[in-house]
Short mmCIF file of C-alpha atoms in Angstrom, two decimals:
data_model
loop_
_atom_site.label_atom_id
_atom_site.label_comp_id
_atom_site.label_asym_id
_atom_site.label_seq_id
_atom_site.Cartn_x
_atom_site.Cartn_y
_atom_site.Cartn_z
CA ASP A 1 -14.21 -0.52 7.82
CA ILE A 2 -12.92 -4.00 7.03
CA GLN A 3 -10.30 -5.06 9.58
CA MET A 4 -7.41 -7.18 8.38
CA THR A 5 -5.66 -9.33 10.98
CA GLN A 6 -2.38 -11.05 10.23
CA SER A 7 -0.73 -13.79 12.20
CA PRO A 8 1.82 -14.17 13.44
CA SER A 9 3.07 -10.63 13.98
CA SER A 10 6.61 -11.90 13.66
CA LEU A 11 8.41 -15.13 13.06
CA SER A 12 11.93 -16.45 12.91
CA ALA A 13 12.78 -19.30 10.59
CA SER A 14 15.76 -20.96 8.99
CA VAL A 15 16.83 -20.95 5.38
CA GLY A 16 14.89 -23.62 3.56
CA ASP A 17 11.96 -23.63 5.97
CA ARG A 18 8.37 -23.47 4.77
CA VAL A 19 6.72 -20.34 6.13
CA THR A 20 3.02 -19.53 6.21
CA ILE A 21 1.43 -16.22 7.11
CA THR A 22 -2.30 -15.92 7.53
CA CYS A 23 -4.57 -12.94 6.99
CA ARG A 24 -8.16 -12.78 8.13
CA ALA A 25 -10.72 -10.22 7.01
CA SER A 26 -13.49 -9.06 9.31
CA GLN A 27 -15.99 -9.65 6.51
CA ALA A 28 -16.00 -11.50 3.21
CA ILE A 29 -13.87 -9.88 0.51
CA SER A 30 -13.97 -12.55 -2.19
CA THR A 31 -10.41 -12.61 -3.57
CA TYR A 32 -9.80 -8.87 -3.29
CA LEU A 33 -6.63 -9.56 -1.32
CA ASN A 34 -3.08 -8.53 -2.08
CA TRP A 35 0.25 -9.21 -0.41
CA TYR A 36 3.20 -6.83 -0.26
CA TYR A 37 6.65 -7.06 1.23
CA GLN A 38 8.74 -4.24 2.58
CA LYS A 39 12.40 -4.10 3.48
CA PRO A 40 13.72 -1.48 5.91
CA GLY A 41 14.02 1.95 4.34
CA LYS A 42 12.33 0.85 1.13
CA ALA A 43 8.87 1.25 -0.35
CA PRO A 44 6.55 -1.76 -0.26
CA LYS A 45 6.47 -4.01 -3.29
CA LEU A 46 3.62 -6.07 -4.67
CA LEU A 47 4.08 -9.78 -4.17
CA ILE A 48 0.73 -11.40 -4.89
CA TYR A 49 -2.50 -9.91 -6.18
CA ALA A 50 -6.08 -11.15 -6.23
CA SER A 51 -5.25 -13.70 -3.54
CA SER A 52 -3.19 -16.11 -5.61
CA ASN A 53 -1.56 -14.38 -8.57
CA LEU A 54 2.17 -13.89 -8.52
CA GLN A 55 3.35 -10.44 -9.54
CA THR A 56 5.77 -10.44 -12.46
CA GLY A 57 9.30 -11.15 -11.32
CA VAL A 58 8.37 -12.65 -7.96
CA PRO A 59 10.04 -16.00 -7.31
CA SER A 60 7.84 -19.09 -7.53
CA ARG A 61 8.60 -20.05 -3.93
CA PHE A 62 5.93 -17.52 -2.99
CA SER A 63 2.29 -18.54 -3.25
CA GLY A 64 -1.01 -17.24 -1.99
CA GLY A 65 -4.49 -18.56 -1.56
CA GLY A 66 -7.83 -18.17 0.08
CA SER A 67 -11.12 -16.42 -0.42
CA ALA A 68 -13.88 -14.76 1.56
CA THR A 69 -12.27 -14.13 4.95
CA ASP A 70 -9.23 -16.39 5.22
CA PHE A 71 -6.03 -16.07 3.22
CA THR A 72 -2.51 -17.41 3.34
CA LEU A 73 0.88 -16.43 2.04
CA THR A 74 3.37 -19.28 1.83
CA ILE A 75 7.08 -19.23 1.21
CA SER A 76 7.96 -22.78 0.24
CA SER A 77 11.67 -22.51 0.99
CA LEU A 78 12.77 -19.43 2.90
CA GLN A 79 15.77 -17.60 1.46
CA PRO A 80 18.00 -14.99 3.12
CA GLU A 81 16.61 -12.23 0.89
CA ASP A 82 13.09 -12.93 2.19
CA SER A 83 13.82 -11.19 5.45
CA ALA A 84 11.18 -8.44 5.36
CA THR A 85 7.81 -7.34 6.67
CA PHE A 86 4.82 -8.73 4.80
CA TYR A 87 1.45 -6.99 4.61
CA CYS A 88 -1.91 -8.14 3.35
CA GLN A 89 -4.35 -5.61 1.92
CA GLN A 90 -8.03 -5.75 0.99
CA THR A 91 -9.25 -3.75 -1.97
CA TYR A 92 -12.84 -4.95 -1.83
CA THR A 93 -14.16 -1.66 -0.57
CA PHE A 94 -12.96 1.73 0.58
CA PRO A 95 -11.19 2.38 2.81
CA TRP A 96 -8.65 -0.07 1.50
CA THR A 97 -7.07 -1.55 4.61
CA PHE A 98 -3.84 -3.34 5.42
CA GLY A 99 -2.98 -5.95 7.96
CA GLN A 100 -0.62 -4.91 10.72
CA GLY A 101 2.28 -6.70 9.12
CA THR A 102 4.31 -9.85 9.75
CA LYS A 103 8.03 -9.45 10.27
CA VAL A 104 9.98 -12.41 8.95
CA GLU A 105 13.51 -12.88 10.26
CA LEU A 106 16.13 -15.47 9.48
CA LYS A 107 17.51 -17.56 12.32
CA ASP B 1 10.13 2.35 -16.91
CA VAL B 2 7.36 3.35 -14.55
CA GLN B 3 8.47 5.95 -12.04
CA LEU B 4 6.64 7.74 -9.27
CA VAL B 5 8.45 10.55 -7.49
CA GLU B 6 6.98 12.27 -4.46
CA SER B 7 7.92 15.73 -3.26
CA GLY B 8 6.67 18.39 -0.90
CA GLY B 9 7.26 16.80 2.46
CA GLY B 10 8.97 18.57 5.31
CA LEU B 11 8.71 19.91 8.83
CA ILE B 12 5.52 21.81 9.53
CA GLN B 13 3.95 23.21 12.69
CA PRO B 14 0.67 21.84 14.01
CA GLY B 15 -2.24 23.48 12.25
CA GLY B 16 -0.18 24.15 9.16
CA SER B 17 -0.58 23.02 5.58
CA LEU B 18 1.51 21.13 3.06
CA ARG B 19 0.99 20.08 -0.53
CA LEU B 20 2.48 16.80 -1.63
CA SER B 21 3.10 16.08 -5.28
CA CYS B 22 3.66 12.83 -7.13
CA ALA B 23 5.18 13.03 -10.59
CA ALA B 24 4.55 10.00 -12.78
CA SER B 25 6.39 8.81 -15.85
CA GLY B 26 6.70 5.75 -18.03
CA PHE B 27 2.98 5.06 -18.44
CA THR B 28 -0.27 6.66 -19.57
CA PHE B 29 -1.02 8.48 -16.35
CA SER B 30 -4.59 9.45 -17.23
CA SER B 31 -5.56 5.77 -17.49
CA TYR B 32 -4.79 4.88 -13.87
CA ASP B 33 -6.32 5.48 -10.48
CA MET B 34 -3.75 6.89 -8.09
CA HIS B 35 -3.56 6.71 -4.30
CA TRP B 36 -1.69 8.04 -1.30
CA VAL B 37 -0.61 5.64 1.44
CA ARG B 38 1.24 6.63 4.59
CA GLN B 39 3.40 4.87 7.10
CA LEU B 40 3.73 6.23 10.59
CA PRO B 41 7.21 5.98 12.06
CA GLY B 42 7.98 2.36 12.83
CA LYS B 43 4.41 1.34 12.06
CA GLY B 44 2.38 -0.29 9.33
CA LEU B 45 0.72 1.01 6.19
CA GLU B 46 -2.38 3.18 6.16
CA TRP B 47 -4.40 4.08 3.10
CA VAL B 48 -5.01 7.84 2.96
CA SER B 49 -6.77 8.85 -0.23
CA GLY B 50 -7.42 7.85 -3.80
CA ILE B 51 -8.49 9.48 -7.06
CA VAL B 52 -9.89 7.57 -9.99
CA THR B 53 -9.41 8.31 -13.66
CA ALA B 54 -12.75 10.09 -13.86
CA GLY B 55 -11.79 12.32 -10.95
CA ASP B 56 -13.87 10.81 -8.15
CA THR B 57 -12.06 10.99 -4.84
CA TYR B 58 -11.95 8.87 -1.70
CA TYR B 59 -10.57 9.62 1.76
CA SER B 60 -9.90 7.81 4.98
CA VAL B 61 -11.98 8.95 7.93
CA SER B 62 -8.86 10.28 9.64
CA VAL B 63 -8.13 12.82 6.88
CA LYS B 64 -11.55 13.54 5.37
CA GLY B 65 -12.32 17.23 5.50
CA ARG B 66 -8.65 18.16 5.98
CA PHE B 67 -6.93 16.60 2.97
CA THR B 68 -7.78 17.06 -0.69
CA ILE B 69 -6.52 14.84 -3.49
CA SER B 70 -6.37 16.10 -7.04
CA ARG B 71 -4.73 15.24 -10.34
CA GLU B 72 -3.45 17.08 -13.36
CA ASN B 73 -3.27 14.62 -16.23
CA ALA B 74 -1.60 17.10 -18.56
CA LYS B 75 1.34 17.23 -16.16
CA ASN B 76 1.29 13.52 -15.27
CA SER B 77 0.97 14.46 -11.64
CA PHE B 78 -1.33 14.19 -8.69
CA PHE B 79 -1.38 15.95 -5.39
CA LEU B 80 -2.39 15.82 -1.76
CA GLN B 81 -3.27 19.13 -0.14
CA MET B 82 -3.00 18.64 3.60
CA ASN B 83 -4.53 21.21 5.94
CA SER B 84 -4.94 21.42 9.71
CA LEU B 85 -2.03 19.07 10.22
CA SER B 86 -1.45 17.45 13.58
CA ALA B 87 1.26 15.30 15.10
CA GLU B 88 -0.80 12.23 14.18
CA ASP B 89 -0.19 13.03 10.51
CA THR B 90 3.56 12.61 10.91
CA ALA B 91 4.44 9.84 8.49
CA LEU B 92 6.20 8.82 5.33
CA TYR B 93 3.74 9.44 2.51
CA TYR B 94 3.86 7.17 -0.53
CA CYS B 95 2.09 7.62 -3.82
CA ALA B 96 1.04 4.45 -5.57
CA ARG B 97 -0.40 3.40 -8.89
CA VAL B 98 -3.49 1.21 -8.92
CA SER B 99 -3.44 -1.61 -11.41
CA ARG B 100 -6.67 -3.50 -12.06
CA GLY B 101 -6.33 -6.97 -13.47
CA LEU B 102 -8.55 -9.93 -12.92
CA TRP B 103 -12.18 -8.98 -12.33
CA GLY B 104 -11.19 -5.39 -11.71
CA ILE B 105 -9.41 -6.20 -8.47
CA GLY B 106 -7.08 -3.35 -7.61
CA GLN B 107 -3.55 -3.53 -6.33
CA TYR B 108 -0.59 -1.18 -6.04
CA ASP B 109 1.86 -2.32 -8.67
CA PHE B 110 4.18 0.66 -8.37
CA TRP B 111 5.08 2.87 -5.43
CA GLY B 112 7.13 6.01 -5.06
CA GLN B 113 10.02 6.22 -2.63
CA GLY B 114 8.03 8.30 -0.15
CA THR B 115 8.21 11.82 1.20
CA LEU B 116 8.45 12.47 4.92
CA VAL B 117 5.99 14.78 6.64
CA THR B 118 6.86 15.79 10.19
CA VAL B 119 4.34 17.81 12.16
CA SER B 120 5.96 19.34 15.20
CA SER B 121 6.34 22.66 16.97
#
């Protein structure tokens, strides 16, 4: 199975800060990498697909990049509503696997 | 609007069986691969099983041989038959639609709200 490792596991930042989350795959996955966010008690929602493509309706402060084994999710200016847990996911091969999640909190 | 609604969760004793359902609406169900994803209490997301439009099925190692995924396109629904349940299967089970855009890369563009399965004596 392809292991997905996110870092950090959690972070605390202020409104307006630039935040970057990294995701590393245990083997090359091209750009078969998606990002989701999840708020407590809610289902996950798609944020970015195919490494760098913003899902419809997602604010432009979110961006993604990377290929092969190393990927990033960046929030250019953190907003209060961004408090959530973020997950990366590879869909290169079954079993599709998720990172362990990064919890983002506002200071 | 696209909607996915899970049902069938509940409290079940170890060794028991449950059948989860996911009712889809708002899109051409037969044209999409569909998956089940679970979330253990307070934990992250774990892919469980998937079924493609042609009917091929895929399972995680942890459920293979115990769970069976199926779909009924005429009823816009798909299912997860779960047998030989153990405490480790206790989780919130989500159904999700697979969208394939650029270069056929798959992602979950819609999720249900989840149905809770609790395995306990």
